[in-house]
The first five atom37 places (N, CA, C, CB, O) and aatype in JSON, in Angstrom:
{
  "aatype": [12, 11, 10, 19, 2, 9, 3, 8, 9, 14, 7, 18, 16, 9, 16, 6, 4, 10, 7, 9, 19, 11, 7, 16, 19, 19, 5, 15, 11, 2, 9, 7, 11, 3, 9, 9, 15, 7, 13, 11, 16, 9, 19, 7, 7, 6, 9, 11, 2, 18, 16, 3, 12, 10, 2, 5, 0, 1, 0, 9, 0, 16, 11, 1, 12, 19, 3, 6, 0, 6, 15, 10, 7, 0, 3, 0, 9, 9, 2, 9, 1, 18, 7, 15, 15, 15, 19, 12, 15, 7, 0, 0, 6, 19, 9, 0, 18, 7, 16, 0, 19, 11, 9, 6, 6, 11],
  "atom_mask": [
    [1, 1, 1, 1, 1],
    [1, 1, 1, 1, 1],
    [1, 1, 1, 1, 1],
    [1, 1, 1, 1, 1],
    [1, 1, 1, 1, 1],
    [1, 1, 1, 1, 1],
    [1, 1, 1, 1, 1],
    [1, 1, 1, 1, 1],
    [1, 1, 1, 1, 1],
    [1, 1, 1, 1, 1],
    [1, 1, 1, 0, 1],
    [1, 1, 1, 1, 1],
    [1, 1, 1, 1, 1],
    [1, 1, 1, 1, 1],
    [1, 1, 1, 1, 1],
    [1, 1, 1, 1, 1],
    [1, 1, 1, 1, 1],
    [1, 1, 1, 1, 1],
    [1, 1, 1, 0, 1],
    [1, 1, 1, 1, 1],
    [1, 1, 1, 1, 1],
    [1, 1, 1, 1, 1],
    [1, 1, 1, 0, 1],
    [1, 1, 1, 1, 1],
    [1, 1, 1, 1, 1],
    [1, 1, 1, 1, 1],
    [1, 1, 1, 1, 1],
    [1, 1, 1, 1, 1],
    [1, 1, 1, 1, 1],
    [1, 1, 1, 1, 1],
    [1, 1, 1, 1, 1],
    [1, 1, 1, 0, 1],
    [1, 1, 1, 1, 1],
    [1, 1, 1, 1, 1],
    [1, 1, 1, 1, 1],
    [1, 1, 1, 1, 1],
    [1, 1, 1, 1, 1],
    [1, 1, 1, 0, 1],
    [1, 1, 1, 1, 1],
    [1, 1, 1, 1, 1],
    [1, 1, 1, 1, 1],
    [1, 1, 1, 1, 1],
    [1, 1, 1, 1, 1],
    [1, 1, 1, 0, 1],
    [1, 1, 1, 0, 1],
    [1, 1, 1, 1, 1],
    [1, 1, 1, 1, 1],
    [1, 1, 1, 1, 1],
    [1, 1, 1, 1, 1],
    [1, 1, 1, 1, 1],
    [1, 1, 1, 1, 1],
    [1, 1, 1, 1, 1],
    [1, 1, 1, 1, 1],
    [1, 1, 1, 1, 1],
    [1, 1, 1, 1, 1],
    [1, 1, 1, 1, 1],
    [1, 1, 1, 1, 1],
    [1, 1, 1, 1, 1],
    [1, 1, 1, 1, 1],
    [1, 1, 1, 1, 1],
    [1, 1, 1, 1, 1],
    [1, 1, 1, 1, 1],
    [1, 1, 1, 1, 1],
    [1, 1, 1, 1, 1],
    [1, 1, 1, 1, 1],
    [1, 1, 1, 1, 1],
    [1, 1, 1, 1, 1],
    [1, 1, 1, 1, 1],
    [1, 1, 1, 1, 1],
    [1, 1, 1, 1, 1],
    [1, 1, 1, 1, 1],
    [1, 1, 1, 1, 1],
    [1, 1, 1, 0, 1],
    [1, 1, 1, 1, 1],
    [1, 1, 1, 1, 1],
    [1, 1, 1, 1, 1],
    [1, 1, 1, 1, 1],
    [1, 1, 1, 1, 1],
    [1, 1, 1, 1, 1],
    [1, 1, 1, 1, 1],
    [1, 1, 1, 1, 1],
    [1, 1, 1, 1, 1],
    [1, 1, 1, 0, 1],
    [1, 1, 1, 1, 1],
    [1, 1, 1, 1, 1],
    [1, 1, 1, 1, 1],
    [1, 1, 1, 1, 1],
    [1, 1, 1, 1, 1],
    [1, 1, 1, 1, 1],
    [1, 1, 1, 0, 1],
    [1, 1, 1, 1, 1],
    [1, 1, 1, 1, 1],
    [1, 1, 1, 1, 1],
    [1, 1, 1, 1, 1],
    [1, 1, 1, 1, 1],
    [1, 1, 1, 1, 1],
    [1, 1, 1, 1, 1],
    [1, 1, 1, 0, 1],
    [1, 1, 1, 1, 1],
    [1, 1, 1, 1, 1],
    [1, 1, 1, 1, 1],
    [1, 1, 1, 1, 1],
    [1, 1, 1, 1, 1],
    [1, 1, 1, 1, 1],
    [1, 1, 1, 1, 1],
    [1, 1, 1, 1, 1]
  ],
  "atom_positions": [
    [[0.86, -1.18, 0.0], [0.0, 0.0, 0.0], [0.9, 1.23, 0.0], [-0.97, 0.0, 1.23], [1.71, 1.42, 0.9]],
    [[0.74, 2.06, -1.01], [1.5, 3.32, -1.07], [0.69, 4.41, -0.36], [1.8, 3.73, -2.57], [-0.52, 4.53, -0.55]],
    [[1.37, 5.18, 0.46], [0.74, 6.25, 1.22], [1.45, 7.55, 0.9], [0.77, 5.96, 2.75], [2.66, 7.66, 1.1]],
    [[0.71, 8.55, 0.39], [1.32, 9.84, 0.06], [0.38, 10.97, 0.47], [1.64, 9.92, -1.45], [-0.83, 10.8, 0.56]],
    [[0.97, 12.14, 0.72], [0.12, 13.3, 1.05], [0.07, 14.29, -0.12], [0.65, 14.0, 2.31], [-0.14, 15.49, 0.09]],
    [[0.26, 13.78, -1.33], [0.1, 14.57, -2.55], [-1.02, 13.94, -3.38], [1.44, 14.65, -3.37], [-1.5, 12.86, -3.04]],
    [[-1.44, 14.6, -4.45], [-2.61, 14.12, -5.19], [-2.28, 13.2, -6.35], [-3.38, 15.28, -5.7], [-3.15, 12.87, -7.15]],
    [[-1.01, 12.77, -6.44], [-0.62, 11.8, -7.47], [0.58, 11.03, -6.94], [-0.29, 12.51, -8.83], [1.21, 11.41, -5.95]],
    [[0.9, 9.93, -7.62], [2.07, 9.14, -7.25], [2.98, 9.1, -8.47], [1.68, 7.7, -6.76], [2.61, 8.49, -9.47]],
    [[4.15, 9.72, -8.41], [5.05, 9.74, -9.56], [5.3, 8.33, -10.1], [6.37, 10.41, -9.19], [5.62, 7.41, -9.34]],
    [[5.17, 8.19, -11.41], [5.4, 6.9, -12.05], [4.17, 6.02, -12.13], [0.0, 0.0, 0.0], [4.23, 4.92, -12.68]],
    [[3.05, 6.49, -11.59], [1.81, 5.71, -11.58], [0.65, 6.54, -12.13], [1.49, 5.21, -10.16], [0.66, 7.77, -12.07]],
    [[-0.32, 5.84, -12.66], [-1.56, 6.46, -13.1], [-2.67, 5.99, -12.19], [-1.88, 6.12, -14.59], [-2.77, 4.81, -11.87]],
    [[-3.52, 6.92, -11.77], [-4.69, 6.54, -10.96], [-5.74, 6.03, -11.93], [-5.23, 7.76, -10.11], [-6.17, 6.74, -12.84]],
    [[-6.15, 4.79, -11.71], [-7.14, 4.18, -12.61], [-8.55, 4.2, -12.04], [-6.75, 2.76, -12.91], [-9.53, 4.1, -12.77]],
    [[-8.64, 4.34, -10.71], [-9.97, 4.37, -10.09], [-9.88, 5.04, -8.73], [-10.55, 2.93, -9.95], [-8.96, 4.8, -7.95]],
    [[-10.86, 5.89, -8.46], [-10.97, 6.53, -7.14], [-12.03, 5.78, -6.35], [-11.33, 8.06, -7.28], [-13.18, 5.68, -6.79]],
    [[-11.66, 5.26, -5.2], [-12.56, 4.42, -4.41], [-13.25, 5.18, -3.28], [-11.81, 3.26, -3.84], [-14.17, 4.66, -2.66]],
    [[-12.82, 6.41, -3.02], [-13.46, 7.22, -1.99], [-12.57, 7.51, -0.8], [0.0, 0.0, 0.0], [-11.42, 7.07, -0.72]],
    [[-13.13, 8.27, 0.11], [-12.41, 8.68, 1.31], [-12.35, 7.52, 2.3], [-13.08, 9.92, 1.96], [-13.33, 6.81, 2.52]],
    [[-11.18, 7.35, 2.89], [-10.99, 6.36, 3.95], [-10.43, 7.08, 5.16], [-10.04, 5.18, 3.49], [-9.77, 8.11, 5.03]],
    [[-10.7, 6.53, 6.34], [-10.22, 7.18, 7.55], [-9.96, 6.16, 8.64], [-11.22, 8.23, 8.04], [-10.45, 5.03, 8.59]],
    [[-9.2, 6.58, 9.6], [-8.95, 5.79, 10.8], [-8.92, 6.75, 11.97], [0.0, 0.0, 0.0], [-8.3, 7.82, 11.89]],
    [[-9.56, 6.38, 13.06], [-9.56, 7.25, 14.24], [-9.22, 6.44, 15.49], [-10.93, 7.94, 14.41], [-9.39, 5.22, 15.53]],
    [[-8.73, 7.15, 16.49], [-8.45, 6.55, 17.79], [-8.5, 7.66, 18.83], [-7.06, 5.82, 17.8], [-8.1, 8.8, 18.56]],
    [[-8.99, 7.33, 20.01], [-8.89, 8.22, 21.17], [-7.93, 7.53, 22.12], [-10.31, 8.5, 21.84], [-8.18, 6.42, 22.58]],
    [[-6.84, 8.21, 22.42], [-5.75, 7.62, 23.19], [-5.54, 8.43, 24.47], [-4.45, 7.57, 22.35], [-5.68, 9.65, 24.48]],
    [[-5.19, 7.72, 25.54], [-4.89, 8.42, 26.8], [-3.72, 7.75, 27.49], [-6.13, 8.45, 27.73], [-3.37, 6.61, 27.19]],
    [[-3.13, 8.47, 28.42], [-2.08, 7.94, 29.27], [-2.68, 7.61, 30.63], [-0.89, 8.95, 29.4], [-3.75, 8.1, 30.98]],
    [[-1.98, 6.78, 31.39], [-2.52, 6.45, 32.72], [-2.34, 7.62, 33.67], [-1.83, 5.19, 33.29], [-1.52, 8.51, 33.42]],
    [[-3.09, 7.62, 34.74], [-3.14, 8.76, 35.67], [-1.77, 9.05, 36.29], [-4.15, 8.49, 36.78], [-1.44, 10.22, 36.52]],
    [[-0.97, 8.03, 36.56], [0.36, 8.25, 37.14], [1.26, 9.03, 36.21], [0.0, 0.0, 0.0], [1.92, 9.98, 36.63]],
    [[1.28, 8.64, 34.94], [2.1, 9.36, 33.97], [1.53, 10.75, 33.72], [2.21, 8.58, 32.66], [2.28, 11.68, 33.43]],
    [[0.21, 10.9, 33.81], [-0.42, 12.2, 33.61], [0.02, 13.17, 34.71], [-1.95, 12.07, 33.6], [0.29, 14.34, 34.43]],
    [[0.1, 12.71, 35.93], [0.54, 13.56, 37.05], [2.0, 13.95, 36.87], [0.34, 12.81, 38.41], [2.37, 15.12, 37.05]],
    [[2.84, 12.98, 36.51], [4.27, 13.27, 36.28], [4.42, 14.28, 35.15], [5.05, 11.96, 35.95], [5.24, 15.2, 35.24]],
    [[3.63, 14.12, 34.09], [3.7, 15.05, 32.96], [3.26, 16.45, 33.38], [2.83, 14.56, 31.8], [3.77, 17.44, 32.87]],
    [[2.32, 16.53, 34.32], [1.87, 17.82, 34.82], [2.99, 18.61, 35.46], [0.0, 0.0, 0.0], [3.06, 19.83, 35.32]],
    [[3.88, 17.91, 36.17], [5.03, 18.59, 36.78], [5.97, 19.15, 35.73], [5.78, 17.63, 37.69], [6.62, 20.18, 35.96]],
    [[6.06, 18.5, 34.58], [6.94, 18.95, 33.51], [6.5, 20.31, 32.98], [6.96, 17.92, 32.36], [7.33, 21.09, 32.51]],
    [[5.21, 20.61, 33.06], [4.74, 21.91, 32.57], [5.26, 23.05, 33.43], [3.21, 21.94, 32.54], [5.3, 24.2, 32.98]],
    [[5.67, 22.77, 34.64], [6.2, 23.8, 35.53], [7.6, 24.22, 35.09], [6.23, 23.29, 36.99], [7.92, 25.41, 35.08]],
    [[8.43, 23.25, 34.71], [9.81, 23.55, 34.35], [10.01, 23.73, 32.85], [10.71, 22.47, 34.85], [11.05, 24.25, 32.43]],
    [[9.05, 23.32, 32.03], [9.14, 23.48, 30.58], [9.84, 22.32, 29.91], [0.0, 0.0, 0.0], [10.4, 21.44, 30.57]],
    [[9.8, 22.33, 28.6], [10.44, 21.28, 27.81], [9.42, 20.3, 27.25], [0.0, 0.0, 0.0], [8.22, 20.41, 27.51]],
    [[9.93, 19.35, 26.49], [9.07, 18.36, 25.86], [8.45, 17.43, 26.89], [9.86, 17.54, 24.83], [9.12, 16.99, 27.83]],
    [[7.19, 17.14, 26.71], [6.51, 16.17, 27.57], [6.49, 14.86, 26.81], [5.04, 16.64, 27.96], [5.56, 14.58, 26.05]],
    [[7.53, 14.06, 27.01], [7.78, 12.86, 26.22], [6.61, 11.88, 26.29], [9.04, 12.18, 26.68], [6.31, 11.22, 25.3]],
    [[5.96, 11.76, 27.44], [4.83, 10.83, 27.56], [3.74, 11.16, 26.55], [4.26, 10.86, 28.98], [3.14, 10.27, 25.96]],
    [[3.47, 12.46, 26.36], [2.44, 12.86, 25.42], [2.92, 12.74, 23.97], [1.99, 14.28, 25.7], [2.13, 12.4, 23.09]],
    [[4.19, 13.01, 23.72], [4.74, 12.81, 22.38], [4.6, 11.34, 21.99], [6.22, 13.26, 22.32], [4.17, 11.03, 20.89]],
    [[4.98, 10.45, 22.9], [4.85, 9.01, 22.65], [3.4, 8.61, 22.44], [5.45, 8.21, 23.81], [3.09, 7.81, 21.55]],
    [[2.5, 9.16, 23.25], [1.08, 8.84, 23.14], [0.55, 9.24, 21.76], [0.28, 9.55, 24.24], [-0.17, 8.47, 21.13]],
    [[0.91, 10.45, 21.3], [0.41, 10.91, 20.0], [1.04, 10.14, 18.85], [0.67, 12.4, 19.83], [0.37, 9.87, 17.85]],
    [[2.32, 9.78, 18.96], [2.94, 8.96, 17.92], [2.26, 7.6, 17.82], [4.45, 8.77, 18.21], [2.01, 7.1, 16.72]],
    [[1.95, 7.01, 18.96], [1.26, 5.72, 18.97], [-0.15, 5.88, 18.39], [1.19, 5.16, 20.42], [-0.6, 5.03, 17.62]],
    [[-0.84, 6.95, 18.75], [-2.2, 7.18, 18.24], [-2.18, 7.38, 16.72], [-2.83, 8.42, 18.93], [-3.05, 6.85, 16.03]],
    [[-1.21, 8.12, 16.2], [-1.1, 8.3, 14.74], [-0.86, 6.97, 14.04], [0.04, 9.28, 14.39], [-1.43, 6.72, 12.98]],
    [[-0.03, 6.12, 14.62], [0.24, 4.81, 14.02], [-1.03, 3.95, 13.98], [1.36, 4.08, 14.8], [-1.3, 3.28, 12.99]],
    [[-1.8, 3.98, 15.06], [-3.05, 3.21, 15.1], [-4.05, 3.75, 14.09], [-3.66, 3.24, 16.52], [-4.68, 2.98, 13.36]],
    [[-4.2, 5.07, 14.04], [-5.14, 5.69, 13.1], [-4.73, 5.38, 11.66], [-5.2, 7.22, 13.32], [-5.59, 5.1, 10.83]],
    [[-3.44, 5.43, 11.37], [-2.95, 5.12, 10.02], [-3.26, 3.67, 9.66], [-1.44, 5.39, 9.92], [-3.72, 3.4, 8.56]],
    [[-3.02, 2.76, 10.58], [-3.31, 1.33, 10.33], [-4.79, 1.13, 10.05], [-2.87, 0.46, 11.52], [-5.14, 0.38, 9.14]],
    [[-5.65, 1.77, 10.81], [-7.09, 1.62, 10.6], [-7.51, 2.19, 9.25], [-7.87, 2.31, 11.72], [-8.39, 1.64, 8.59]],
    [[-6.89, 3.3, 8.84], [-7.17, 3.88, 7.53], [-6.74, 2.91, 6.42], [-6.46, 5.24, 7.38], [-7.48, 2.69, 5.46]],
    [[-5.54, 2.34, 6.56], [-5.03, 1.4, 5.57], [-5.92, 0.16, 5.5], [-3.58, 1.0, 5.9], [-6.22, -0.34, 4.42]],
    [[-6.35, -0.33, 6.65], [-7.24, -1.5, 6.68], [-8.53, -1.22, 5.91], [-7.57, -1.89, 8.14], [-9.01, -2.08, 5.17]],
    [[-9.09, -0.02, 6.09], [-10.31, 0.34, 5.37], [-10.05, 0.41, 3.87], [-10.85, 1.69, 5.88], [-10.87, -0.05, 3.08]],
    [[-8.92, 0.98, 3.48], [-8.57, 1.07, 2.05], [-8.38, -0.33, 1.45], [-7.29, 1.91, 1.85], [-8.85, -0.6, 0.34]],
    [[-7.71, -1.2, 2.18], [-7.5, -2.57, 1.69], [-8.82, -3.29, 1.5], [-6.6, -3.35, 2.65], [-8.98, -4.07, 0.57]],
    [[-9.78, -3.03, 2.4], [-11.09, -3.69, 2.27], [-11.82, -3.23, 1.01], [-11.95, -3.4, 3.51], [-12.72, -3.93, 0.53]],
    [[-11.45, -2.08, 0.48], [-12.04, -1.57, -0.76], [-11.26, -2.03, -2.0], [-12.11, -0.05, -0.73], [-11.69, -1.8, -3.13]],
    [[-10.12, -2.68, -1.78], [-9.29, -3.12, -2.89], [-8.32, -2.08, -3.39], [0.0, 0.0, 0.0], [-7.85, -2.16, -4.53]],
    [[-8.01, -1.09, -2.58], [-7.12, 0.0, -2.98], [-5.66, -0.45, -3.05], [-7.25, 1.17, -2.01], [-5.24, -1.37, -2.35]],
    [[-4.92, 0.22, -3.92], [-3.47, 0.02, -4.02], [-2.71, 1.13, -3.31], [-3.05, -0.05, -5.49], [-1.53, 0.97, -2.97]],
    [[-3.38, 2.25, -3.09], [-2.71, 3.42, -2.52], [-3.73, 4.33, -1.85], [-1.91, 4.19, -3.6], [-4.93, 4.24, -2.09]],
    [[-3.21, 5.22, -1.02], [-4.02, 6.29, -0.43], [-3.29, 7.59, -0.72], [-4.26, 6.08, 1.14], [-2.11, 7.74, -0.38]],
    [[-4.0, 8.53, -1.34], [-3.4, 9.81, -1.68], [-4.02, 10.91, -0.81], [-3.59, 10.13, -3.2], [-5.06, 10.7, -0.17]],
    [[-3.38, 12.06, -0.8], [-3.86, 13.23, -0.04], [-4.08, 12.92, 1.44], [-5.15, 13.76, -0.65], [-5.08, 13.36, 2.02]],
    [[-3.18, 12.17, 2.04], [-3.34, 11.8, 3.45], [-3.15, 13.02, 4.33], [-2.32, 10.7, 3.85], [-2.24, 13.82, 4.14]],
    [[-4.03, 13.14, 5.29], [-3.97, 14.23, 6.28], [-4.19, 13.63, 7.67], [-5.03, 15.34, 5.96], [-4.78, 12.56, 7.82]],
    [[-3.71, 14.36, 8.66], [-3.91, 13.98, 10.07], [-4.54, 15.15, 10.8], [-2.58, 13.56, 10.75], [-4.26, 16.31, 10.48]],
    [[-5.37, 14.84, 11.76], [-5.94, 15.86, 12.63], [-5.96, 15.32, 14.04], [0.0, 0.0, 0.0], [-5.97, 14.11, 14.25]],
    [[-5.97, 16.22, 15.0], [-6.08, 15.79, 16.39], [-6.84, 16.83, 17.19], [-4.68, 15.55, 17.0], [-6.89, 18.01, 16.85]],
    [[-7.44, 16.35, 18.25], [-8.14, 17.25, 19.16], [-8.13, 16.63, 20.55], [-9.6, 17.52, 18.68], [-8.06, 15.42, 20.71]],
    [[-8.2, 17.48, 21.52], [-8.28, 17.03, 22.9], [-9.73, 16.73, 23.23], [-7.7, 18.09, 23.87], [-10.61, 17.56, 23.02]],
    [[-9.99, 15.54, 23.74], [-11.36, 15.19, 24.12], [-11.57, 15.3, 25.62], [-11.69, 13.78, 23.65], [-12.7, 15.4, 26.09]],
    [[-10.48, 15.27, 26.38], [-10.5, 15.49, 27.82], [-9.06, 15.61, 28.28], [-11.26, 14.33, 28.59], [-8.14, 15.35, 27.5]],
    [[-8.84, 15.99, 29.49], [-7.48, 16.13, 30.0], [-6.75, 14.79, 29.89], [-7.49, 16.62, 31.47], [-7.2, 13.78, 30.43]],
    [[-5.62, 14.8, 29.18], [-4.81, 13.59, 29.07], [-5.26, 12.63, 27.99], [0.0, 0.0, 0.0], [-4.68, 11.55, 27.87]],
    [[-6.27, 12.99, 27.19], [-6.73, 12.11, 26.11], [-6.89, 12.92, 24.83], [-8.07, 11.42, 26.49], [-7.38, 14.05, 24.85]],
    [[-6.48, 12.33, 23.73], [-6.56, 13.02, 22.45], [-7.14, 12.09, 21.4], [-5.18, 13.53, 22.01], [-6.89, 10.88, 21.4]],
    [[-7.93, 12.67, 20.51], [-8.42, 11.94, 19.34], [-7.48, 12.25, 18.19], [-9.9, 12.31, 18.99], [-7.1, 13.41, 17.99]],
    [[-7.1, 11.24, 17.45], [-6.3, 11.43, 16.24], [-7.05, 10.78, 15.09], [-4.85, 10.81, 16.39], [-7.54, 9.66, 15.22]],
    [[-7.15, 11.5, 13.97], [-7.77, 10.96, 12.78], [-6.78, 11.04, 11.63], [-9.07, 11.73, 12.44], [-6.07, 12.03, 11.46]],
    [[-6.75, 9.98, 10.84], [-5.98, 9.94, 9.6], [-6.99, 9.73, 8.49], [-4.87, 8.8, 9.62], [-7.87, 8.87, 8.6]],
    [[-6.88, 10.5, 7.4], [-7.82, 10.33, 6.3], [-7.16, 10.65, 4.97], [-9.05, 11.21, 6.51], [-6.19, 11.4, 4.91]],
    [[-7.71, 10.08, 3.92], [-7.18, 10.29, 2.59], [-8.12, 9.67, 1.57], [0.0, 0.0, 0.0], [-9.22, 9.24, 1.91]],
    [[-7.69, 9.63, 0.33], [-8.49, 9.08, -0.76], [-7.89, 7.76, -1.22], [-8.58, 10.08, -1.94], [-6.73, 7.7, -1.63]],
    [[-8.68, 6.7, -1.14], [-8.25, 5.38, -1.59], [-8.36, 5.31, -3.11], [-9.09, 4.25, -0.92], [-9.37, 5.7, -3.69]],
    [[-7.3, 4.81, -3.75], [-7.29, 4.73, -5.21], [-6.67, 3.39, -5.67], [-6.5, 5.92, -5.81], [-5.95, 2.72, -4.93]],
    [[-6.99, 3.06, -6.9], [-6.3, 1.97, -7.59], [-5.32, 2.63, -8.53], [-7.3, 1.0, -8.35], [-5.63, 3.65, -9.14]],
    [[-4.12, 2.04, -8.66], [-3.08, 2.64, -9.5], [-2.46, 1.56, -10.38], [-2.0, 3.33, -8.64], [-2.56, 0.36, -10.11]],
    [[-1.8, 2.02, -11.44], [-0.97, 1.13, -12.26], [0.25, 1.91, -12.72], [-1.77, 0.56, -13.48], [0.21, 3.13, -12.89]],
    [[1.34, 1.18, -12.93], [2.57, 1.83, -13.38], [2.38, 2.39, -14.77], [3.76, 0.84, -13.36], [1.68, 1.82, -15.6]],
    [[3.02, 3.54, -15.02], [2.95, 4.17, -16.35], [3.78, 3.39, -17.34], [3.42, 5.62, -16.31], [3.84, 3.75, -18.51]]
  ]
}
């Protein structure tokens, strides 16, 4: 499965557009790590627990998007985008979405 955030894939022709596909996840950290991360806001710097949480959430959302595209028979997903929002303290929703397509080499 080819994944790109542009509207074409160099060297390939899009033969069919299968529609929008997406993957979502709401991810949170445990309360102990949330408290420790809260202290980090006092001194500043990267809050690694949240960086790790969002990286993991993006990976899950991407996998779910790919799974949906594969179920449609897609060869690639173009115009991939990510979005995130806070749903509560210490929890974030991440969405990955794009257009599932069939492709062939030029």
